[in-house]
Amino acid sequence: MIKVYQTYIIKSYSKIFSFVFLSFFSLIIILNIFEEISFFKDQQSNLLIPFLLTFLNAPSVIYETFPFIFLISIQFFFIRLLDKDELDIFKKISLSNFKIISIVSFFSFILSILIIIVFYNLSSNLKFMYLDIKNKYSKDNKYLAIVTENGLWIKDEINNQINIINADKIENQTLKSVTINQFSKDYKNTKNILADEINISNKNWKIKKGNFSNKNGKMEIKENIIFETNFNSKIINTLFSDLSSLNFFELRSLKNDYKKLGYSLTNINVHYQRLFSYPFYLTIMTLFGSIVMLNIKRNKSKIFHIILGTLFSVLIYYINYFSALLGENEKLPEAISIWLPLVIISLFCTIGLVNINEK
């Protein structure tokens, strides 16, 4: 059973965490609404669209700021304990600083798991809706990364054939300026197809008119040809979506589709590692904030320690960010790029906890 002091500590920390969370959420709403209004200022759209997009995008942004929310929450929690001399009261009932940290850290870990399971999946679904709506108003497909400088490339293996497909761009359910090179399993070129556009509304693509190479290498025009593939417009659009807009099930499906396309799985694997490590990351931030605050001398400014802790948290955030980039660029193994910074920070926290009960 949860003891009285444990309940008190968890409730106190929860109240402060809720306050900090709502403060961050309100700030994000305010800042984001101006950005959306600026985006739509020269476009004819419903006045409610910027507000809708703001609320759809806010959970995804707040997800990225959770490390700072956890850190600031634990700092304000210990400020409350220090201001009310509750740390001294806890010591009188043989409740050590280490025990207090253990309680809030365990609670943070449980809360972090709920964030991954519930909040992340919710925010990713809302993010997908945000990107889908905003892409309709974007003139350069900025919010749906389908078109690149080299166009769209697909590797598709079907019916013992390998199809290498290149298109200049995709518009709705149509590929534009398409080249299809078909190979046998031993990569002998068997057919080439050139078409101005192909309807890809389903997996049986419709080539209204195209140039097809024959066995002699000469081209002949054919019309109303059905070309069988593993992909349609919905699958292709999803392949190039922002990974943060995909929930766990969609990420798994995306990974399978990447394999079919022959795309590198590095970005997806790194994203998976980020998700799996997130509860540990947030718990470490709780530990770090606790250590910073418990090393305050009673005559020192608490605000200084809050600023110091925030600066360190920013540094930790960017260390994690750049390490993940090294993983995405294949400069470091995927798992090491995500977990190594956390292991190093954990070691520093362990050192800080050694004499924490003497404070």
mmCIF file of C-alpha atoms in Angstrom:
data_model
loop_
_atom_site.group_PDB
_atom_site.id
_atom_site.type_symbol
_atom_site.label_atom_id
_atom_site.label_comp_id
_atom_site.label_asym_id
_atom_site.label_seq_id
_atom_site.Cartn_x
_atom_site.Cartn_y
_atom_site.Cartn_z
ATOM 1 C CA MET A 1 0.000 0.000 0.000
ATOM 2 C CA ILE A 2 1.100 3.557 -0.671
ATOM 3 C CA LYS A 3 2.098 5.250 2.551
ATOM 4 C CA VAL A 4 0.783 8.666 3.583
ATOM 5 C CA TYR A 5 4.030 10.506 2.877
ATOM 6 C CA GLN A 6 4.297 8.890 -0.550
ATOM 7 C CA THR A 7 0.779 10.009 -1.415
ATOM 8 C CA TYR A 8 1.572 13.525 -0.214
ATOM 9 C CA ILE A 9 4.777 13.744 -2.272
ATOM 10 C CA ILE A 10 3.112 12.393 -5.440
ATOM 11 C CA LYS A 11 0.108 14.735 -5.090
ATOM 12 C CA SER A 12 2.334 17.760 -4.489
ATOM 13 C CA TYR A 13 4.520 16.934 -7.460
ATOM 14 C CA SER A 14 1.467 16.206 -9.667
ATOM 15 C CA LYS A 15 -0.082 19.591 -8.931
ATOM 16 C CA ILE A 16 3.126 21.408 -9.822
ATOM 17 C CA PHE A 17 3.612 19.275 -12.941
ATOM 18 C CA SER A 18 0.057 20.048 -14.090
ATOM 19 C CA PHE A 19 0.604 23.759 -13.580
ATOM 20 C CA VAL A 20 3.880 23.760 -15.544
ATOM 21 C CA PHE A 21 2.329 21.623 -18.291
ATOM 22 C CA LEU A 22 -0.629 23.990 -18.710
ATOM 23 C CA SER A 23 1.716 26.993 -18.691
ATOM 24 C CA PHE A 24 3.812 25.514 -21.501
ATOM 25 C CA PHE A 25 0.709 24.469 -23.427
ATOM 26 C CA SER A 26 -0.781 27.980 -23.185
ATOM 27 C CA LEU A 27 2.481 29.565 -24.289
ATOM 28 C CA ILE A 28 2.731 27.200 -27.273
ATOM 29 C CA ILE A 29 -0.856 27.998 -28.286
ATOM 30 C CA ILE A 30 -0.190 31.732 -28.145
ATOM 31 C CA LEU A 31 3.059 31.563 -30.125
ATOM 32 C CA ASN A 32 1.734 29.092 -32.689
ATOM 33 C CA ILE A 33 -1.477 30.990 -33.419
ATOM 34 C CA PHE A 34 0.537 33.978 -34.616
ATOM 35 C CA GLU A 35 2.581 31.734 -36.895
ATOM 36 C CA GLU A 36 -0.546 30.178 -38.426
ATOM 37 C CA ILE A 37 -2.246 33.555 -38.888
ATOM 38 C CA SER A 38 0.899 34.807 -40.636
ATOM 39 C CA PHE A 39 0.855 31.767 -42.934
ATOM 40 C CA PHE A 40 -2.769 32.333 -43.975
ATOM 41 C CA LYS A 41 -2.678 36.141 -44.190
ATOM 42 C CA ASP A 42 -2.427 36.121 -48.004
ATOM 43 C CA GLN A 43 -4.780 33.200 -48.560
ATOM 44 C CA GLN A 44 -8.524 32.939 -48.752
ATOM 45 C CA SER A 45 -9.544 30.503 -46.064
ATOM 46 C CA ASN A 46 -11.923 30.096 -43.164
ATOM 47 C CA LEU A 47 -10.937 32.301 -40.225
ATOM 48 C CA LEU A 48 -11.137 29.281 -37.923
ATOM 49 C CA ILE A 49 -8.513 27.288 -39.870
ATOM 50 C CA PRO A 50 -5.458 28.895 -38.118
ATOM 51 C CA PHE A 51 -7.007 28.176 -34.715
ATOM 52 C CA LEU A 52 -7.837 24.596 -35.684
ATOM 53 C CA LEU A 53 -4.302 24.000 -36.959
ATOM 54 C CA THR A 54 -2.844 25.504 -33.797
ATOM 55 C CA PHE A 55 -4.689 23.047 -31.558
ATOM 56 C CA LEU A 56 -3.865 20.135 -33.866
ATOM 57 C CA ASN A 57 -0.142 20.941 -33.816
ATOM 58 C CA ALA A 58 0.208 21.959 -30.144
ATOM 59 C CA PRO A 59 0.301 18.397 -28.657
ATOM 60 C CA SER A 60 3.176 17.456 -30.972
ATOM 61 C CA VAL A 61 5.111 20.552 -29.899
ATOM 62 C CA ILE A 62 4.393 19.954 -26.223
ATOM 63 C CA TYR A 63 5.689 16.385 -26.627
ATOM 64 C CA GLU A 64 9.062 17.799 -27.672
ATOM 65 C CA THR A 65 9.154 20.102 -24.634
ATOM 66 C CA PHE A 66 8.447 17.420 -22.015
ATOM 67 C CA PRO A 67 12.131 17.238 -20.949
ATOM 68 C CA PHE A 68 11.958 20.912 -19.938
ATOM 69 C CA ILE A 69 8.541 20.442 -18.315
ATOM 70 C CA PHE A 70 9.848 17.583 -16.162
ATOM 71 C CA LEU A 71 12.957 19.513 -15.171
ATOM 72 C CA ILE A 72 11.147 22.745 -14.254
ATOM 73 C CA SER A 73 8.409 20.820 -12.417
ATOM 74 C CA ILE A 74 10.875 19.010 -10.172
ATOM 75 C CA GLN A 75 12.746 22.244 -9.498
ATOM 76 C CA PHE A 76 9.589 24.039 -8.377
ATOM 77 C CA PHE A 77 8.640 20.983 -6.340
ATOM 78 C CA PHE A 78 11.842 21.168 -4.318
ATOM 79 C CA ILE A 79 11.536 24.947 -4.004
ATOM 80 C CA ARG A 80 8.161 24.342 -2.363
ATOM 81 C CA LEU A 81 9.676 21.786 0.010
ATOM 82 C CA LEU A 82 12.529 24.144 0.893
ATOM 83 C CA ASP A 83 10.309 27.186 1.411
ATOM 84 C CA LYS A 84 8.039 25.254 3.790
ATOM 85 C CA ASP A 85 10.962 23.524 5.542
ATOM 86 C CA GLU A 86 9.333 20.215 4.662
ATOM 87 C CA LEU A 87 12.680 18.594 3.890
ATOM 88 C CA ASP A 88 13.625 19.038 7.553
ATOM 89 C CA ILE A 89 10.289 17.572 8.625
ATOM 90 C CA PHE A 90 10.831 14.553 6.359
ATOM 91 C CA LYS A 91 14.280 14.009 7.882
ATOM 92 C CA LYS A 92 12.731 13.892 11.355
ATOM 93 C CA ILE A 93 10.589 10.940 10.265
ATOM 94 C CA SER A 94 13.689 9.274 8.768
ATOM 95 C CA LEU A 95 12.710 10.100 5.180
ATOM 96 C CA SER A 96 15.991 10.731 3.354
ATOM 97 C CA ASN A 97 16.548 12.938 0.319
ATOM 98 C CA PHE A 98 17.358 9.827 -1.670
ATOM 99 C CA LYS A 99 13.987 8.337 -0.747
ATOM 100 C CA ILE A 100 12.165 11.470 -1.890
ATOM 101 C CA ILE A 101 14.040 11.446 -5.186
ATOM 102 C CA SER A 102 13.238 7.749 -5.613
ATOM 103 C CA ILE A 103 9.507 8.412 -5.190
ATOM 104 C CA VAL A 104 9.303 11.321 -7.662
ATOM 105 C CA SER A 105 11.631 9.576 -10.133
ATOM 106 C CA PHE A 106 9.544 6.393 -10.115
ATOM 107 C CA PHE A 107 6.382 8.452 -10.554
ATOM 108 C CA SER A 108 8.047 10.340 -13.436
ATOM 109 C CA PHE A 109 8.965 7.068 -15.102
ATOM 110 C CA ILE A 110 5.376 5.773 -14.892
ATOM 111 C CA LEU A 111 4.114 9.119 -16.187
ATOM 112 C CA SER A 112 6.650 8.965 -19.032
ATOM 113 C CA ILE A 113 5.410 5.546 -20.118
ATOM 114 C CA LEU A 114 1.847 6.891 -20.208
ATOM 115 C CA ILE A 115 3.071 9.806 -22.302
ATOM 116 C CA ILE A 116 4.577 7.416 -24.852
ATOM 117 C CA ILE A 117 1.621 5.040 -24.945
ATOM 118 C CA VAL A 118 -1.229 7.548 -24.819
ATOM 119 C CA PHE A 119 -0.048 11.098 -25.427
ATOM 120 C CA TYR A 120 2.392 10.329 -28.256
ATOM 121 C CA ASN A 121 -0.135 8.304 -30.238
ATOM 122 C CA LEU A 122 -2.738 11.041 -29.790
ATOM 123 C CA SER A 123 -0.327 13.822 -30.756
ATOM 124 C CA SER A 124 0.918 11.898 -33.812
ATOM 125 C CA ASN A 125 -2.634 11.421 -35.095
ATOM 126 C CA LEU A 126 -3.371 15.118 -34.615
ATOM 127 C CA LYS A 127 -0.066 15.999 -36.281
ATOM 128 C CA PHE A 128 -1.029 13.911 -39.310
ATOM 129 C CA MET A 129 -4.311 15.817 -39.568
ATOM 130 C CA TYR A 130 -2.373 19.083 -39.212
ATOM 131 C CA LEU A 131 0.004 18.206 -42.052
ATOM 132 C CA ASP A 132 -2.811 16.931 -44.244
ATOM 133 C CA ILE A 133 -4.840 20.138 -43.880
ATOM 134 C CA LYS A 134 -1.894 22.496 -44.174
ATOM 135 C CA ASN A 135 -0.525 20.739 -47.240
ATOM 136 C CA LYS A 136 -3.709 21.718 -49.092
ATOM 137 C CA TYR A 137 -2.839 25.375 -48.584
ATOM 138 C CA SER A 138 0.898 25.007 -49.259
ATOM 139 C CA LYS A 139 2.063 25.946 -52.745
ATOM 140 C CA ASP A 140 5.355 24.069 -52.545
ATOM 141 C CA ASN A 141 4.349 20.789 -50.820
ATOM 142 C CA LYS A 142 6.443 21.903 -47.876
ATOM 143 C CA TYR A 143 4.382 19.987 -45.377
ATOM 144 C CA LEU A 144 4.339 16.659 -47.176
ATOM 145 C CA ALA A 145 7.868 15.627 -48.176
ATOM 146 C CA ILE A 146 7.011 13.756 -51.357
ATOM 147 C CA VAL A 147 8.746 15.830 -54.020
ATOM 148 C CA THR A 148 12.530 16.202 -53.837
ATOM 149 C CA GLU A 149 15.039 17.764 -56.208
ATOM 150 C CA ASN A 150 15.492 14.363 -57.862
ATOM 151 C CA GLY A 151 11.780 13.573 -57.961
ATOM 152 C CA LEU A 152 10.102 10.510 -56.519
ATOM 153 C CA TRP A 153 11.945 7.192 -56.627
ATOM 154 C CA ILE A 154 10.375 3.808 -55.926
ATOM 155 C CA LYS A 155 11.818 0.323 -55.971
ATOM 156 C CA ASP A 156 9.010 -2.217 -56.266
ATOM 157 C CA GLU A 157 9.394 -5.992 -56.430
ATOM 158 C CA ILE A 158 6.336 -7.825 -57.741
ATOM 159 C CA ASN A 159 5.640 -10.909 -59.868
ATOM 160 C CA ASN A 160 9.359 -11.804 -59.974
ATOM 161 C CA GLN A 161 10.090 -8.416 -61.515
ATOM 162 C CA ILE A 162 11.925 -5.404 -60.108
ATOM 163 C CA ASN A 163 10.459 -2.038 -61.061
ATOM 164 C CA ILE A 164 12.518 1.119 -60.639
ATOM 165 C CA ILE A 165 10.048 4.005 -60.880
ATOM 166 C CA ASN A 166 10.911 7.677 -61.140
ATOM 167 C CA ALA A 167 8.426 10.557 -61.306
ATOM 168 C CA ASP A 168 8.987 14.295 -61.334
ATOM 169 C CA LYS A 169 6.183 14.877 -58.857
ATOM 170 C CA ILE A 170 2.908 13.604 -57.446
ATOM 171 C CA GLU A 171 -0.355 15.528 -57.635
ATOM 172 C CA ASN A 172 -3.339 14.098 -55.770
ATOM 173 C CA GLN A 173 -3.599 10.573 -57.222
ATOM 174 C CA THR A 174 -1.443 11.108 -60.286
ATOM 175 C CA LEU A 175 2.290 10.687 -60.960
ATOM 176 C CA LYS A 176 3.707 13.179 -63.459
ATOM 177 C CA SER A 177 6.514 12.563 -65.993
ATOM 178 C CA VAL A 178 7.040 8.932 -65.092
ATOM 179 C CA THR A 179 9.835 6.568 -66.098
ATOM 180 C CA ILE A 180 9.548 2.868 -65.257
ATOM 181 C CA ASN A 181 12.501 0.552 -65.778
ATOM 182 C CA GLN A 182 11.599 -3.105 -65.335
ATOM 183 C CA PHE A 183 14.245 -5.714 -64.500
ATOM 184 C CA SER A 184 14.348 -9.445 -63.974
ATOM 185 C CA LYS A 185 15.579 -10.917 -60.700
ATOM 186 C CA ASP A 186 19.148 -10.949 -62.052
ATOM 187 C CA TYR A 187 18.763 -7.268 -62.998
ATOM 188 C CA LYS A 188 18.469 -7.677 -66.755
ATOM 189 C CA ASN A 189 16.453 -4.875 -68.260
ATOM 190 C CA THR A 190 13.240 -6.322 -69.713
ATOM 191 C CA LYS A 191 11.044 -3.298 -70.330
ATOM 192 C CA ASN A 192 11.034 0.507 -70.176
ATOM 193 C CA ILE A 193 7.954 2.697 -69.922
ATOM 194 C CA LEU A 194 7.643 6.439 -70.402
ATOM 195 C CA ALA A 195 4.386 8.220 -69.542
ATOM 196 C CA ASP A 196 3.360 11.813 -68.991
ATOM 197 C CA GLU A 197 1.070 10.784 -66.166
ATOM 198 C CA ILE A 198 -0.181 7.665 -64.381
ATOM 199 C CA ASN A 199 -3.222 7.317 -62.166
ATOM 200 C CA ILE A 200 -2.196 5.653 -58.883
ATOM 201 C CA SER A 201 -5.505 5.747 -56.992
ATOM 202 C CA ASN A 202 -5.135 2.013 -56.365
ATOM 203 C CA LYS A 203 -2.385 -0.607 -56.635
ATOM 204 C CA ASN A 204 -3.311 -1.316 -60.269
ATOM 205 C CA TRP A 205 -1.916 1.832 -61.876
ATOM 206 C CA LYS A 206 -3.684 3.121 -64.987
ATOM 207 C CA ILE A 207 -1.426 4.273 -67.814
ATOM 208 C CA LYS A 208 -3.704 6.165 -70.170
ATOM 209 C CA LYS A 209 -0.985 6.609 -72.781
ATOM 210 C CA GLY A 210 2.682 5.668 -72.709
ATOM 211 C CA ASN A 211 5.750 4.638 -74.686
ATOM 212 C CA PHE A 212 6.672 0.986 -74.136
ATOM 213 C CA SER A 213 9.931 -0.602 -75.281
ATOM 214 C CA ASN A 214 9.654 -3.916 -77.143
ATOM 215 C CA LYS A 215 12.086 -6.845 -77.270
ATOM 216 C CA ASN A 216 14.100 -5.119 -79.995
ATOM 217 C CA GLY A 217 14.472 -1.989 -77.919
ATOM 218 C CA LYS A 218 12.125 0.031 -80.118
ATOM 219 C CA MET A 219 9.394 2.125 -78.511
ATOM 220 C CA GLU A 220 5.709 1.763 -79.275
ATOM 221 C CA ILE A 221 2.739 3.716 -78.005
ATOM 222 C CA LYS A 222 0.141 1.844 -75.943
ATOM 223 C CA GLU A 223 -3.033 3.137 -74.326
ATOM 224 C CA ASN A 224 -5.140 2.202 -71.298
ATOM 225 C CA ILE A 225 -2.587 -0.179 -69.783
ATOM 226 C CA ILE A 226 -2.925 -1.552 -66.237
ATOM 227 C CA PHE A 227 0.385 -1.731 -64.358
ATOM 228 C CA GLU A 228 0.364 -3.838 -61.171
ATOM 229 C CA THR A 229 2.344 -2.562 -58.137
ATOM 230 C CA ASN A 230 2.434 -2.773 -54.345
ATOM 231 C CA PHE A 231 1.701 0.942 -53.937
ATOM 232 C CA ASN A 232 -1.090 3.474 -54.300
ATOM 233 C CA SER A 233 -1.283 7.204 -53.651
ATOM 234 C CA LYS A 234 -2.145 6.776 -49.961
ATOM 235 C CA ILE A 235 0.803 4.477 -49.278
ATOM 236 C CA ILE A 236 3.240 6.693 -51.200
ATOM 237 C CA ASN A 237 2.080 9.830 -49.389
ATOM 238 C CA THR A 238 2.497 8.113 -46.033
ATOM 239 C CA LEU A 239 6.025 6.994 -46.927
ATOM 240 C CA PHE A 240 7.270 10.557 -46.920
ATOM 241 C CA SER A 241 5.297 11.907 -44.005
ATOM 242 C CA ASP A 242 6.830 13.490 -40.935
ATOM 243 C CA LEU A 243 7.696 10.554 -38.638
ATOM 244 C CA SER A 244 6.258 12.450 -35.672
ATOM 245 C CA SER A 245 2.866 12.287 -37.412
ATOM 246 C CA LEU A 246 2.814 8.485 -37.328
ATOM 247 C CA ASN A 247 1.745 6.367 -34.370
ATOM 248 C CA PHE A 248 3.399 3.056 -33.462
ATOM 249 C CA PHE A 249 1.227 0.982 -35.786
ATOM 250 C CA GLU A 250 1.775 3.380 -38.691
ATOM 251 C CA LEU A 251 5.517 3.407 -38.045
ATOM 252 C CA ARG A 252 5.572 -0.380 -38.240
ATOM 253 C CA SER A 253 3.630 -0.293 -41.508
ATOM 254 C CA LEU A 254 5.935 2.439 -42.812
ATOM 255 C CA LYS A 255 8.988 0.328 -41.996
ATOM 256 C CA ASN A 256 7.576 -2.578 -44.014
ATOM 257 C CA ASP A 257 6.831 -0.248 -46.933
ATOM 258 C CA TYR A 258 10.372 1.184 -46.764
ATOM 259 C CA LYS A 259 11.693 -2.358 -47.105
ATOM 260 C CA LYS A 260 9.560 -2.869 -50.210
ATOM 261 C CA LEU A 261 10.779 0.421 -51.636
ATOM 262 C CA GLY A 262 14.408 -0.364 -50.914
ATOM 263 C CA TYR A 263 14.745 2.779 -48.783
ATOM 264 C CA SER A 264 17.134 3.025 -45.858
ATOM 265 C CA LEU A 265 15.547 2.148 -42.515
ATOM 266 C CA THR A 266 18.016 4.249 -40.512
ATOM 267 C CA ASN A 267 15.699 7.213 -39.840
ATOM 268 C CA ILE A 268 12.875 4.956 -38.713
ATOM 269 C CA ASN A 269 15.157 2.889 -36.477
ATOM 270 C CA VAL A 270 16.573 6.043 -34.881
ATOM 271 C CA HIS A 271 13.025 7.329 -34.333
ATOM 272 C CA TYR A 272 12.094 4.028 -32.686
ATOM 273 C CA GLN A 273 15.126 4.290 -30.393
ATOM 274 C CA ARG A 274 14.082 7.817 -29.446
ATOM 275 C CA LEU A 275 10.623 6.616 -28.504
ATOM 276 C CA PHE A 276 11.898 3.660 -26.469
ATOM 277 C CA SER A 277 14.446 5.824 -24.651
ATOM 278 C CA TYR A 278 12.034 8.704 -23.944
ATOM 279 C CA PRO A 279 10.795 7.457 -20.528
ATOM 280 C CA PHE A 280 14.422 7.086 -19.400
ATOM 281 C CA TYR A 281 15.265 10.525 -20.786
ATOM 282 C CA LEU A 282 12.429 12.200 -18.865
ATOM 283 C CA THR A 283 13.295 10.288 -15.688
ATOM 284 C CA ILE A 284 16.922 11.359 -15.991
ATOM 285 C CA MET A 285 15.788 14.986 -16.297
ATOM 286 C CA THR A 286 13.836 14.514 -13.062
ATOM 287 C CA LEU A 287 16.933 13.117 -11.353
ATOM 288 C CA PHE A 288 19.092 15.895 -12.726
ATOM 289 C CA GLY A 289 16.714 18.622 -11.561
ATOM 290 C CA SER A 290 16.489 17.037 -8.099
ATOM 291 C CA ILE A 291 20.267 16.957 -7.729
ATOM 292 C CA VAL A 292 20.594 20.592 -8.802
ATOM 293 C CA MET A 293 17.978 21.765 -6.300
ATOM 294 C CA LEU A 294 19.196 19.654 -3.376
ATOM 295 C CA ASN A 295 22.654 21.130 -3.764
ATOM 296 C CA ILE A 296 21.270 24.598 -3.071
ATOM 297 C CA LYS A 297 22.726 26.273 -0.035
ATOM 298 C CA ARG A 298 19.955 27.789 2.028
ATOM 299 C CA ASN A 299 21.377 31.320 1.591
ATOM 300 C CA LYS A 300 21.707 31.024 -2.210
ATOM 301 C CA SER A 301 19.208 32.275 -4.782
ATOM 302 C CA LYS A 302 16.814 29.561 -5.960
ATOM 303 C CA ILE A 303 16.167 31.442 -9.203
ATOM 304 C CA PHE A 304 19.848 31.107 -10.075
ATOM 305 C CA HIS A 305 19.605 27.331 -9.720
ATOM 306 C CA ILE A 306 16.456 27.220 -11.859
ATOM 307 C CA ILE A 307 18.224 29.158 -14.614
ATOM 308 C CA LEU A 308 21.314 26.975 -14.228
ATOM 309 C CA GLY A 309 19.259 23.803 -14.425
ATOM 310 C CA THR A 310 17.383 25.082 -17.501
ATOM 311 C CA LEU A 311 20.639 25.957 -19.272
ATOM 312 C CA PHE A 312 21.999 22.480 -18.565
ATOM 313 C CA SER A 313 18.763 20.924 -19.819
ATOM 314 C CA VAL A 314 19.089 22.868 -23.084
ATOM 315 C CA LEU A 315 22.657 21.609 -23.393
ATOM 316 C CA ILE A 316 21.505 18.026 -22.756
ATOM 317 C CA TYR A 317 18.721 18.436 -25.329
ATOM 318 C CA TYR A 318 21.129 19.540 -28.063
ATOM 319 C CA ILE A 319 23.657 16.844 -27.192
ATOM 320 C CA ASN A 320 20.882 14.274 -27.683
ATOM 321 C CA TYR A 321 19.768 16.015 -30.872
ATOM 322 C CA PHE A 322 23.192 16.099 -32.514
ATOM 323 C CA SER A 323 23.973 12.558 -31.414
ATOM 324 C CA ALA A 324 20.730 11.413 -33.063
ATOM 325 C CA LEU A 325 21.759 13.248 -36.243
ATOM 326 C CA LEU A 326 24.994 11.253 -36.252
ATOM 327 C CA GLY A 327 22.867 8.119 -36.054
ATOM 328 C CA GLU A 328 20.629 9.247 -38.928
ATOM 329 C CA ASN A 329 23.720 10.024 -41.017
ATOM 330 C CA GLU A 330 25.108 6.594 -40.124
ATOM 331 C CA LYS A 331 28.162 8.081 -38.412
ATOM 332 C CA LEU A 332 27.202 6.190 -35.256
ATOM 333 C CA PRO A 333 25.232 2.966 -34.767
ATOM 334 C CA GLU A 334 21.529 3.733 -34.336
ATOM 335 C CA ALA A 335 21.191 2.510 -30.731
ATOM 336 C CA ILE A 336 24.466 4.091 -29.579
ATOM 337 C CA SER A 337 23.545 7.495 -31.043
ATOM 338 C CA ILE A 338 20.445 7.621 -28.809
ATOM 339 C CA TRP A 339 21.484 5.747 -25.676
ATOM 340 C CA LEU A 340 25.116 6.875 -25.245
ATOM 341 C CA PRO A 341 24.265 10.482 -24.186
ATOM 342 C CA LEU A 342 21.694 9.140 -21.707
ATOM 343 C CA VAL A 343 24.210 6.712 -20.217
ATOM 344 C CA ILE A 344 26.766 9.512 -19.779
ATOM 345 C CA ILE A 345 24.205 11.822 -18.140
ATOM 346 C CA SER A 346 23.096 8.951 -15.897
ATOM 347 C CA LEU A 347 26.672 8.518 -14.684
ATOM 348 C CA PHE A 348 26.847 12.194 -13.735
ATOM 349 C CA CYS A 349 23.527 11.857 -11.908
ATOM 350 C CA THR A 350 24.837 8.799 -10.039
ATOM 351 C CA ILE A 351 27.846 10.811 -8.883
ATOM 352 C CA GLY A 352 25.502 13.573 -7.712
ATOM 353 C CA LEU A 353 23.388 11.105 -5.755
ATOM 354 C CA VAL A 354 26.327 9.657 -3.815
ATOM 355 C CA ASN A 355 26.341 12.291 -1.066
ATOM 356 C CA ILE A 356 22.843 13.662 -1.598
ATOM 357 C CA ASN A 357 21.611 12.532 1.821
ATOM 358 C CA GLU A 358 24.190 14.756 3.469
ATOM 359 C CA LYS A 359 22.470 17.852 2.086
#
